[in-house]
């Protein structure tokens, strides 16, 4: 969640930005970003975007990922670790 302000001739307009990550627990995951005036609408929009952007993640023995994954998107760090056998 992030609050952002846009300055207009009438003053500051406050809106909220949300990043949501969803998964189905069966090898699919996705993320979505959205902005809205209030936080609840931003989360709802981001959740809808994340479910529409779900992709299949290859898994080992139908239970874990193949290897450790590290990624970065702007200031957000993502780390996924493979479970030991």
PDB file of C-alpha atoms in Angstrom:
ATOM      1  CA  UNK A   1       0.000   0.000   0.000  1.00  0.00           C
ATOM      2  CA  UNK A   2       1.221   3.436  -0.875  1.00  0.00           C
ATOM      3  CA  UNK A   3      -0.445   6.804  -0.605  1.00  0.00           C
ATOM      4  CA  UNK A   4       0.332   9.157  -3.469  1.00  0.00           C
ATOM      5  CA  UNK A   5      -0.622  12.799  -3.943  1.00  0.00           C
ATOM      6  CA  UNK A   6      -1.256  14.606  -7.219  1.00  0.00           C
ATOM      7  CA  UNK A   7      -1.114  18.388  -7.099  1.00  0.00           C
ATOM      8  CA  UNK A   8      -3.772  20.166  -9.143  1.00  0.00           C
ATOM      9  CA  UNK A   9      -4.980  23.754  -9.355  1.00  0.00           C
ATOM     10  CA  UNK A  10      -7.559  22.982  -6.646  1.00  0.00           C
ATOM     11  CA  UNK A  11      -5.047  21.420  -4.241  1.00  0.00           C
ATOM     12  CA  UNK A  12      -3.688  17.968  -3.500  1.00  0.00           C
ATOM     13  CA  UNK A  13      -5.627  14.895  -4.618  1.00  0.00           C
ATOM     14  CA  UNK A  14      -4.757  11.864  -2.461  1.00  0.00           C
ATOM     15  CA  UNK A  15      -5.010   8.363  -3.938  1.00  0.00           C
ATOM     16  CA  UNK A  16      -3.804   4.923  -2.878  1.00  0.00           C
ATOM     17  CA  UNK A  17      -1.667   2.457  -4.802  1.00  0.00           C
ATOM     18  CA  UNK A  18      -1.723  -1.284  -3.997  1.00  0.00           C
ATOM     19  CA  UNK A  19       0.369  -4.285  -5.034  1.00  0.00           C
ATOM     20  CA  UNK A  20      -1.265  -7.692  -4.465  1.00  0.00           C
ATOM     21  CA  UNK A  21       0.191 -11.186  -4.991  1.00  0.00           C
ATOM     22  CA  UNK A  22      -2.215 -14.141  -5.223  1.00  0.00           C
ATOM     23  CA  UNK A  23      -1.790 -17.889  -5.584  1.00  0.00           C
ATOM     24  CA  UNK A  24      -4.023 -20.926  -5.658  1.00  0.00           C
ATOM     25  CA  UNK A  25      -1.739 -23.268  -3.696  1.00  0.00           C
ATOM     26  CA  UNK A  26      -1.516 -25.564  -6.703  1.00  0.00           C
ATOM     27  CA  UNK A  27       1.301 -24.058  -8.781  1.00  0.00           C
ATOM     28  CA  UNK A  28      -0.256 -20.848 -10.107  1.00  0.00           C
ATOM     29  CA  UNK A  29       0.555 -17.315  -8.960  1.00  0.00           C
ATOM     30  CA  UNK A  30       0.139 -13.768 -10.183  1.00  0.00           C
ATOM     31  CA  UNK A  31       0.535 -10.168  -9.129  1.00  0.00           C
ATOM     32  CA  UNK A  32      -1.433  -7.036  -9.830  1.00  0.00           C
ATOM     33  CA  UNK A  33      -1.082  -3.313  -9.244  1.00  0.00           C
ATOM     34  CA  UNK A  34      -3.865  -0.712  -9.077  1.00  0.00           C
ATOM     35  CA  UNK A  35      -4.609   2.829  -7.936  1.00  0.00           C
ATOM     36  CA  UNK A  36      -7.830   4.265  -6.552  1.00  0.00           C
ATOM     37  CA  UNK A  37      -9.127   7.013  -4.291  1.00  0.00           C
ATOM     38  CA  UNK A  38      -9.565   4.734  -1.256  1.00  0.00           C
ATOM     39  CA  UNK A  39      -7.577   1.695  -0.107  1.00  0.00           C
ATOM     40  CA  UNK A  40     -10.393  -0.853  -0.379  1.00  0.00           C
ATOM     41  CA  UNK A  41     -11.024  -0.059  -4.050  1.00  0.00           C
ATOM     42  CA  UNK A  42      -7.299  -0.193  -4.823  1.00  0.00           C
ATOM     43  CA  UNK A  43      -6.958  -3.621  -3.178  1.00  0.00           C
ATOM     44  CA  UNK A  44     -10.036  -4.929  -5.001  1.00  0.00           C
ATOM     45  CA  UNK A  45      -8.753  -3.736  -8.376  1.00  0.00           C
ATOM     46  CA  UNK A  46      -5.249  -5.098  -7.712  1.00  0.00           C
ATOM     47  CA  UNK A  47      -6.666  -8.485  -6.663  1.00  0.00           C
ATOM     48  CA  UNK A  48      -8.727  -8.670  -9.874  1.00  0.00           C
ATOM     49  CA  UNK A  49      -5.652  -7.756 -11.940  1.00  0.00           C
ATOM     50  CA  UNK A  50      -3.572 -10.391 -10.121  1.00  0.00           C
ATOM     51  CA  UNK A  51      -6.082 -13.196 -10.704  1.00  0.00           C
ATOM     52  CA  UNK A  52      -6.252 -12.286 -14.398  1.00  0.00           C
ATOM     53  CA  UNK A  53      -2.432 -12.349 -14.635  1.00  0.00           C
ATOM     54  CA  UNK A  54      -1.900 -15.746 -12.979  1.00  0.00           C
ATOM     55  CA  UNK A  55       0.778 -17.930 -14.558  1.00  0.00           C
ATOM     56  CA  UNK A  56       1.754 -21.545 -14.015  1.00  0.00           C
ATOM     57  CA  UNK A  57       4.961 -22.109 -12.036  1.00  0.00           C
ATOM     58  CA  UNK A  58       6.811 -25.373 -12.764  1.00  0.00           C
ATOM     59  CA  UNK A  59       7.137 -27.487  -9.633  1.00  0.00           C
ATOM     60  CA  UNK A  60       9.324 -30.423  -8.594  1.00  0.00           C
ATOM     61  CA  UNK A  61       7.477 -33.550  -7.400  1.00  0.00           C
ATOM     62  CA  UNK A  62       4.257 -31.491  -7.527  1.00  0.00           C
ATOM     63  CA  UNK A  63       5.160 -29.855  -4.193  1.00  0.00           C
ATOM     64  CA  UNK A  64       8.001 -27.290  -4.496  1.00  0.00           C
ATOM     65  CA  UNK A  65       9.834 -25.109  -7.001  1.00  0.00           C
ATOM     66  CA  UNK A  66      12.939 -26.400  -8.767  1.00  0.00           C
ATOM     67  CA  UNK A  67      15.467 -23.955  -7.256  1.00  0.00           C
ATOM     68  CA  UNK A  68      15.721 -20.772  -5.225  1.00  0.00           C
ATOM     69  CA  UNK A  69      14.508 -17.625  -7.011  1.00  0.00           C
ATOM     70  CA  UNK A  70      15.457 -14.052  -6.178  1.00  0.00           C
ATOM     71  CA  UNK A  71      13.954 -11.049  -7.918  1.00  0.00           C
ATOM     72  CA  UNK A  72      13.540  -7.320  -7.533  1.00  0.00           C
ATOM     73  CA  UNK A  73      10.876  -4.935  -8.781  1.00  0.00           C
ATOM     74  CA  UNK A  74      11.664  -1.305  -7.936  1.00  0.00           C
ATOM     75  CA  UNK A  75      12.008  -1.314  -4.111  1.00  0.00           C
ATOM     76  CA  UNK A  76      10.294  -4.674  -3.559  1.00  0.00           C
ATOM     77  CA  UNK A  77      12.489  -7.772  -3.126  1.00  0.00           C
ATOM     78  CA  UNK A  78      11.081 -11.241  -3.795  1.00  0.00           C
ATOM     79  CA  UNK A  79      12.706 -14.433  -2.621  1.00  0.00           C
ATOM     80  CA  UNK A  80      11.272 -17.919  -3.131  1.00  0.00           C
ATOM     81  CA  UNK A  81      13.079 -20.901  -1.645  1.00  0.00           C
ATOM     82  CA  UNK A  82      12.811 -24.528  -2.655  1.00  0.00           C
ATOM     83  CA  UNK A  83      11.692 -26.880   0.117  1.00  0.00           C
ATOM     84  CA  UNK A  84      14.169 -29.602   1.104  1.00  0.00           C
ATOM     85  CA  UNK A  85      13.304 -33.180   0.119  1.00  0.00           C
TER      86      UNK A  85
END
